[in-house]
Short mmCIF file of N, CA and C in Angstrom, two decimals:
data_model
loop_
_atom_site.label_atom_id
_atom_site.label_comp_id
_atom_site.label_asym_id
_atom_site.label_seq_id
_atom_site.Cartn_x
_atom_site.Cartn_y
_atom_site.Cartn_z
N UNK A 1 33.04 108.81 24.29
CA UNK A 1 33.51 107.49 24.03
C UNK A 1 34.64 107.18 24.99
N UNK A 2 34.75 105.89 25.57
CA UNK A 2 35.47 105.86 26.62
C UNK A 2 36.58 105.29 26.26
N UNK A 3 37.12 104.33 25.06
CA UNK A 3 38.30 103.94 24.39
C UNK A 3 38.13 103.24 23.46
N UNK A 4 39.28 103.11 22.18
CA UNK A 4 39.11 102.40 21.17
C UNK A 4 38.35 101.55 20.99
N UNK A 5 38.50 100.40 22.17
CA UNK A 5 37.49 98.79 21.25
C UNK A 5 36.71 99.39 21.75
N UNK A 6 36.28 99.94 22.14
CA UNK A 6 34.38 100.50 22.12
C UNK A 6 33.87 100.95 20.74
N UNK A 7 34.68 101.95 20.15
CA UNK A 7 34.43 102.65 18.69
C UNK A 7 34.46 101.41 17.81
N UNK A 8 35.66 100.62 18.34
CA UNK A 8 35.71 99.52 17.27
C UNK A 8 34.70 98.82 16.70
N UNK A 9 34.06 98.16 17.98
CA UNK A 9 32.59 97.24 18.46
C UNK A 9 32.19 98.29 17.57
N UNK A 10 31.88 99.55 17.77
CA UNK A 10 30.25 100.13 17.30
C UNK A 10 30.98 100.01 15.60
N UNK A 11 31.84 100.98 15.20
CA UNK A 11 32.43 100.94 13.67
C UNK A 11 31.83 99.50 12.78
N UNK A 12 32.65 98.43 14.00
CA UNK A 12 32.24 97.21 13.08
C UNK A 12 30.91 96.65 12.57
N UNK A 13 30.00 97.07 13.83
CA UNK A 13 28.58 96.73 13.98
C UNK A 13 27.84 97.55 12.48
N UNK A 14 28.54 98.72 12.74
CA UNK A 14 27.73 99.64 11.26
C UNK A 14 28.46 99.28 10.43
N UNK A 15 29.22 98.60 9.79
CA UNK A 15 30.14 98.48 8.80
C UNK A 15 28.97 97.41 7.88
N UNK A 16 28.09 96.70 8.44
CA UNK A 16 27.16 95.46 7.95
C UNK A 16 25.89 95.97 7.68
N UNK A 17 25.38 95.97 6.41
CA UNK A 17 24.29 96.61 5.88
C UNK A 17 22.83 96.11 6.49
N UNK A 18 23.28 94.84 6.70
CA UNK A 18 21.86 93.63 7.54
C UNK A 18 22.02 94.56 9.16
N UNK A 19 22.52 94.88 9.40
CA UNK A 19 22.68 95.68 10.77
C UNK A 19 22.11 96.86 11.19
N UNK A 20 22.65 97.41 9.80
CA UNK A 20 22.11 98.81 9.75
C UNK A 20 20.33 98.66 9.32
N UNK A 21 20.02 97.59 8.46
CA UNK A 21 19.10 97.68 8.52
C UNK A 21 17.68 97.10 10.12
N UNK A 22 18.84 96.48 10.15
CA UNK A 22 17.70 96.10 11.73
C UNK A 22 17.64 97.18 12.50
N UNK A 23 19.11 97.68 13.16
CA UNK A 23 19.06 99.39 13.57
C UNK A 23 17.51 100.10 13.03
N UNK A 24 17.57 99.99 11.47
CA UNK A 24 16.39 100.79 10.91
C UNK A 24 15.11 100.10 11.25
N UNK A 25 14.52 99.09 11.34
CA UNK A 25 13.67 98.37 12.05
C UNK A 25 13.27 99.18 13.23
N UNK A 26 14.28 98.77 14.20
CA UNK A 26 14.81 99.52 15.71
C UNK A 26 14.10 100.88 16.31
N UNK A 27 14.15 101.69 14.23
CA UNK A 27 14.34 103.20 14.52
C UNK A 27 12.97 103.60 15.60
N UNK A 28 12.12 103.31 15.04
CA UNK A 28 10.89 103.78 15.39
C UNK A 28 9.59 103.24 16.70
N UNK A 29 9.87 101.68 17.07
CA UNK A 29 9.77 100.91 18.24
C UNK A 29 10.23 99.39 18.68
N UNK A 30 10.35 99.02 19.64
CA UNK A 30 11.08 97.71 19.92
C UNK A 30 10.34 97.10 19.58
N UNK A 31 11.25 95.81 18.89
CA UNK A 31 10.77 94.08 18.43
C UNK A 31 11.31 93.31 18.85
N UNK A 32 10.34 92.34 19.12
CA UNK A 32 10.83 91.13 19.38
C UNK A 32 11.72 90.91 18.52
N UNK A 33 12.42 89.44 18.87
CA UNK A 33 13.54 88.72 17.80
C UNK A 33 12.57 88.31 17.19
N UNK A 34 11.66 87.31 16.66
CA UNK A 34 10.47 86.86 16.24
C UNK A 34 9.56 87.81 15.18
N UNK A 35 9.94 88.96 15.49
CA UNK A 35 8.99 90.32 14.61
C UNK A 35 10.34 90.04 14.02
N UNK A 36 11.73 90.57 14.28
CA UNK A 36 12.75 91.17 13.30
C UNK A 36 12.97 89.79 12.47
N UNK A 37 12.62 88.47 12.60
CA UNK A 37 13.52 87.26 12.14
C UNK A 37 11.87 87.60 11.11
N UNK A 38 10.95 88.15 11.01
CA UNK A 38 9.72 87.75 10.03
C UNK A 38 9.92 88.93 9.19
N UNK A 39 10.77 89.88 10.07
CA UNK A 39 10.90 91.18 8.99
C UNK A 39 12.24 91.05 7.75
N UNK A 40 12.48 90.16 7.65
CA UNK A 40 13.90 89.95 7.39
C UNK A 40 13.76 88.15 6.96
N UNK A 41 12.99 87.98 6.24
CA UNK A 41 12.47 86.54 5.87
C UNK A 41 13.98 85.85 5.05
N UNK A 42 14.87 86.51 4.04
CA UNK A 42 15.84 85.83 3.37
C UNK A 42 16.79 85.35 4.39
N UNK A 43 16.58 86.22 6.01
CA UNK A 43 17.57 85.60 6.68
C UNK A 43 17.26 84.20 7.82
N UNK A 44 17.98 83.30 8.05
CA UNK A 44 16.98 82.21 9.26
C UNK A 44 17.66 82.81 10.33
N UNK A 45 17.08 82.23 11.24
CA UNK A 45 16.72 82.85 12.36
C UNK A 45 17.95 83.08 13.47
N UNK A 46 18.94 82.07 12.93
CA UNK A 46 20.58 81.59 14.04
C UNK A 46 21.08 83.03 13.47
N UNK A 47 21.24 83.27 12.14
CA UNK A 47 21.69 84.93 11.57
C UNK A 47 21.20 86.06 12.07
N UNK A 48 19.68 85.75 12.31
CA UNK A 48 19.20 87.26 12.83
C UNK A 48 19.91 87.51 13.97
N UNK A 49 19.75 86.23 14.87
CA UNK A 49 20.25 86.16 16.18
C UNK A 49 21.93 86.76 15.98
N UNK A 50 22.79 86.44 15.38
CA UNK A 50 24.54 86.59 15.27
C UNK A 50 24.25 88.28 14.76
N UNK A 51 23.81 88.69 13.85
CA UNK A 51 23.53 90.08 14.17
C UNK A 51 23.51 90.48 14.95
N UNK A 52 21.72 90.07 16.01
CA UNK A 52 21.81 91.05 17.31
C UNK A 52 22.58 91.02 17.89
N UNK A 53 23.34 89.80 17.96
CA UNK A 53 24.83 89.60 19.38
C UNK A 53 25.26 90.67 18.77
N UNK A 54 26.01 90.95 18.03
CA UNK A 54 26.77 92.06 17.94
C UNK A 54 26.52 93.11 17.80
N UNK A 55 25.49 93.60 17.01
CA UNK A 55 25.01 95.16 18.18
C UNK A 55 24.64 94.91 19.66
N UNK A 56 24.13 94.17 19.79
CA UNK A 56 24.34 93.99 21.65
C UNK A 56 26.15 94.61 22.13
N UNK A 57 26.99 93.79 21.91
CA UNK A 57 27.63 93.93 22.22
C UNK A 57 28.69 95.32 22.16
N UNK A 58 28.32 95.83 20.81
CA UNK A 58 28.48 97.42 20.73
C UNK A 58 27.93 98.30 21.65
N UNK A 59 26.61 97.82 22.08
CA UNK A 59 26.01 98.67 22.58
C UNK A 59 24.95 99.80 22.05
N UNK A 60 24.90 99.03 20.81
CA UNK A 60 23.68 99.73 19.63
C UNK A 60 22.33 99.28 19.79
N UNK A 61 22.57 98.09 20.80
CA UNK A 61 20.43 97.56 21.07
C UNK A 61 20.53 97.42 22.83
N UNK A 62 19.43 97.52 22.80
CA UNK A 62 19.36 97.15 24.74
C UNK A 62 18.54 95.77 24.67
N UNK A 63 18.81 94.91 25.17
CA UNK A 63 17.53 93.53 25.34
C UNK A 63 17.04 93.12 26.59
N UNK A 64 15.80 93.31 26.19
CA UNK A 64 15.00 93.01 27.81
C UNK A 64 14.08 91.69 27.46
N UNK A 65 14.33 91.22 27.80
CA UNK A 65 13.48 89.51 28.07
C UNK A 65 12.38 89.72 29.01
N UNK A 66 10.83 89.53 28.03
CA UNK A 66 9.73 89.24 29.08
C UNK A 66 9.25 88.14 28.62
N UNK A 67 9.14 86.96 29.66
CA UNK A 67 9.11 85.53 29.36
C UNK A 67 9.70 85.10 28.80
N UNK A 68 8.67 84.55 27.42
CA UNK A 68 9.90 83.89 26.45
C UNK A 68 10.37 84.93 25.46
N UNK A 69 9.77 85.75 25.17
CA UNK A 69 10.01 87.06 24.17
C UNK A 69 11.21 87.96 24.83
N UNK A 70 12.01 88.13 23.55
CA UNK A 70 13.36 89.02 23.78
C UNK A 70 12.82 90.41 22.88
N UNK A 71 13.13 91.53 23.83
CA UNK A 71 12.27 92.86 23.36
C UNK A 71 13.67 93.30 22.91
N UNK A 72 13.66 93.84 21.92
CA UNK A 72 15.32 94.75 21.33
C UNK A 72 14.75 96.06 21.08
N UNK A 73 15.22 97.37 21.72
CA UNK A 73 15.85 98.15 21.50
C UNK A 73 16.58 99.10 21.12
N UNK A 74 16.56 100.03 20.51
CA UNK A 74 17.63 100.67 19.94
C UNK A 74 18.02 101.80 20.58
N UNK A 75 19.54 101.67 20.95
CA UNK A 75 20.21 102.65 21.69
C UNK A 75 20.64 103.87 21.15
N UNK A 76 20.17 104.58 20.91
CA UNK A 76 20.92 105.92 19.65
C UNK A 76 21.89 106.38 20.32
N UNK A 77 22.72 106.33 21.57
CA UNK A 77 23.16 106.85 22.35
C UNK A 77 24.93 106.41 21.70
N UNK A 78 25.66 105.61 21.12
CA UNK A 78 26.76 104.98 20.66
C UNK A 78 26.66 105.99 19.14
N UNK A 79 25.53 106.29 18.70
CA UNK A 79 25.72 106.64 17.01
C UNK A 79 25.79 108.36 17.69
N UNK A 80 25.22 108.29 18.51
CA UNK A 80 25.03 110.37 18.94
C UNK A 80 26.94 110.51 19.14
N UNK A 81 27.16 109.99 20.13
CA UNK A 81 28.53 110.13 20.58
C UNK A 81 29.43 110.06 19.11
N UNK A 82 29.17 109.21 18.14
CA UNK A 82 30.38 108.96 17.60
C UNK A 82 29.74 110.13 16.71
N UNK A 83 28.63 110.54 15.84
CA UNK A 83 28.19 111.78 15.12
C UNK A 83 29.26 112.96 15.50
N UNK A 84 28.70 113.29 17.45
CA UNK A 84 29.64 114.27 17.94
C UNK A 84 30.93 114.19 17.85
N UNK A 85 31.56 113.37 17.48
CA UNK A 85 33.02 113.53 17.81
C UNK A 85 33.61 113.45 16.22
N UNK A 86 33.26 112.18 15.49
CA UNK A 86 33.50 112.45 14.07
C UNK A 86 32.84 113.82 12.80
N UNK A 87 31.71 113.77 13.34
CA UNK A 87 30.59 114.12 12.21
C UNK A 87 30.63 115.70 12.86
N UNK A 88 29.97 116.06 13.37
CA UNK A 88 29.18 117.08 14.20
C UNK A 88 30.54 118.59 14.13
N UNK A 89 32.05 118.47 14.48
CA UNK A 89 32.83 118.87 14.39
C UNK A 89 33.15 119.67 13.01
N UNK A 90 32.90 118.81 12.12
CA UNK A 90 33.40 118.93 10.70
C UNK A 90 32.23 119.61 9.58
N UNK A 91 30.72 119.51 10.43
CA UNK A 91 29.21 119.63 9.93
C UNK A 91 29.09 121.03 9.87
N UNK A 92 29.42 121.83 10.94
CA UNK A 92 29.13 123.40 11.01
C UNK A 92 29.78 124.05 10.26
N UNK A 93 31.50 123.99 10.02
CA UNK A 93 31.74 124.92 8.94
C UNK A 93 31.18 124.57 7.87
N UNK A 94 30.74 123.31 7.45
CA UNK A 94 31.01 122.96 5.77
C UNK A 94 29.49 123.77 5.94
N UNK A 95 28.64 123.85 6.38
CA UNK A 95 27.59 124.10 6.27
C UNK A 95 27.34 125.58 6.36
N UNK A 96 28.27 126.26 7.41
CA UNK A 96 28.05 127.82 6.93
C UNK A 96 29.25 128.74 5.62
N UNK A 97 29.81 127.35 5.25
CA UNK A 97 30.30 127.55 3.89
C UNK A 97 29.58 127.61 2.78
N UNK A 98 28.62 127.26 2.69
CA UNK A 98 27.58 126.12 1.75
C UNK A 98 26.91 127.22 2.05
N UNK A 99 26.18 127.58 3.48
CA UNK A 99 25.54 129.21 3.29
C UNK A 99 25.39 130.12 2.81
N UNK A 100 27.14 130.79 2.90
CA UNK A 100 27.64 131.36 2.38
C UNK A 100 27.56 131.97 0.62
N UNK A 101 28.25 130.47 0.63
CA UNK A 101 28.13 130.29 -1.07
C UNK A 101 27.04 130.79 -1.90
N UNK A 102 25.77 129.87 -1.25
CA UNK A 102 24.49 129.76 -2.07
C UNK A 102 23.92 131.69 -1.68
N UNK A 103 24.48 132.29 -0.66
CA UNK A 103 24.07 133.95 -0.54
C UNK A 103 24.65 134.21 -1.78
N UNK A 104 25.76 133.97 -1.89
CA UNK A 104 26.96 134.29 -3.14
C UNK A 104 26.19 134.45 -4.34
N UNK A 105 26.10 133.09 -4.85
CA UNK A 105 24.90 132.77 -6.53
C UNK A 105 23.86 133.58 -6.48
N UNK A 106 22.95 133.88 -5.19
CA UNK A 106 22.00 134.16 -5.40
C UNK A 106 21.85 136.04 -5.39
N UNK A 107 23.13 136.32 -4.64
CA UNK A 107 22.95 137.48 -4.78
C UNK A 107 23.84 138.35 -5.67
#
């Protein structure tokens, strides 16, 4: 991560459940705006759009425009970095604690 308002951008972007769920959309292959605004019917379409701006701008979608169709993306590359630095650090002990333990009960 290269400085704060970068983490910020991404923090804020996941902080919104409609976000996270397009992300989840995202997970598996790119959509159009047009697929995500039909996947996501309670929302109209200026909202879907104010979403993507801002994972765009985090850096959580990539958008490539062919013609009139906007292809989105999902960058896993902003959630890996912040995993590693928050998550990933703190994941290995608790987990060969938790190892540990469950040898403990069981043996």
């Amino acid at each position: 991560m290269s400085n704060d308002a970068e983490n910020d951008r991404i923090f804020k972007a996941l902080s919104n459940f409609r976000r996270r769920n397009i992300l989840d959309a995202l997970k598996d292959h790119p959509q159009t705006t047009g697929a995500l605004c039909d996947a996501f019917p309670d929302l109209d379409r200026c909202t879907v759009m104010q979403h993507l701006n801002v994972l765009e701008e985090a850096d959580l979608i990539i958008v490539k425009r062919e013609g009139r169709e906007r292809w989105n993306y999902l960058n896993p590359m902003p959630i890996k970095e912040i995993f590693d630095r928050w998550i990933g650090q703190y994941a290995g002990p608790t987990v060969d604690r938790l190892s540990r333990l469950k040898g403990q009960l069981e043996g």
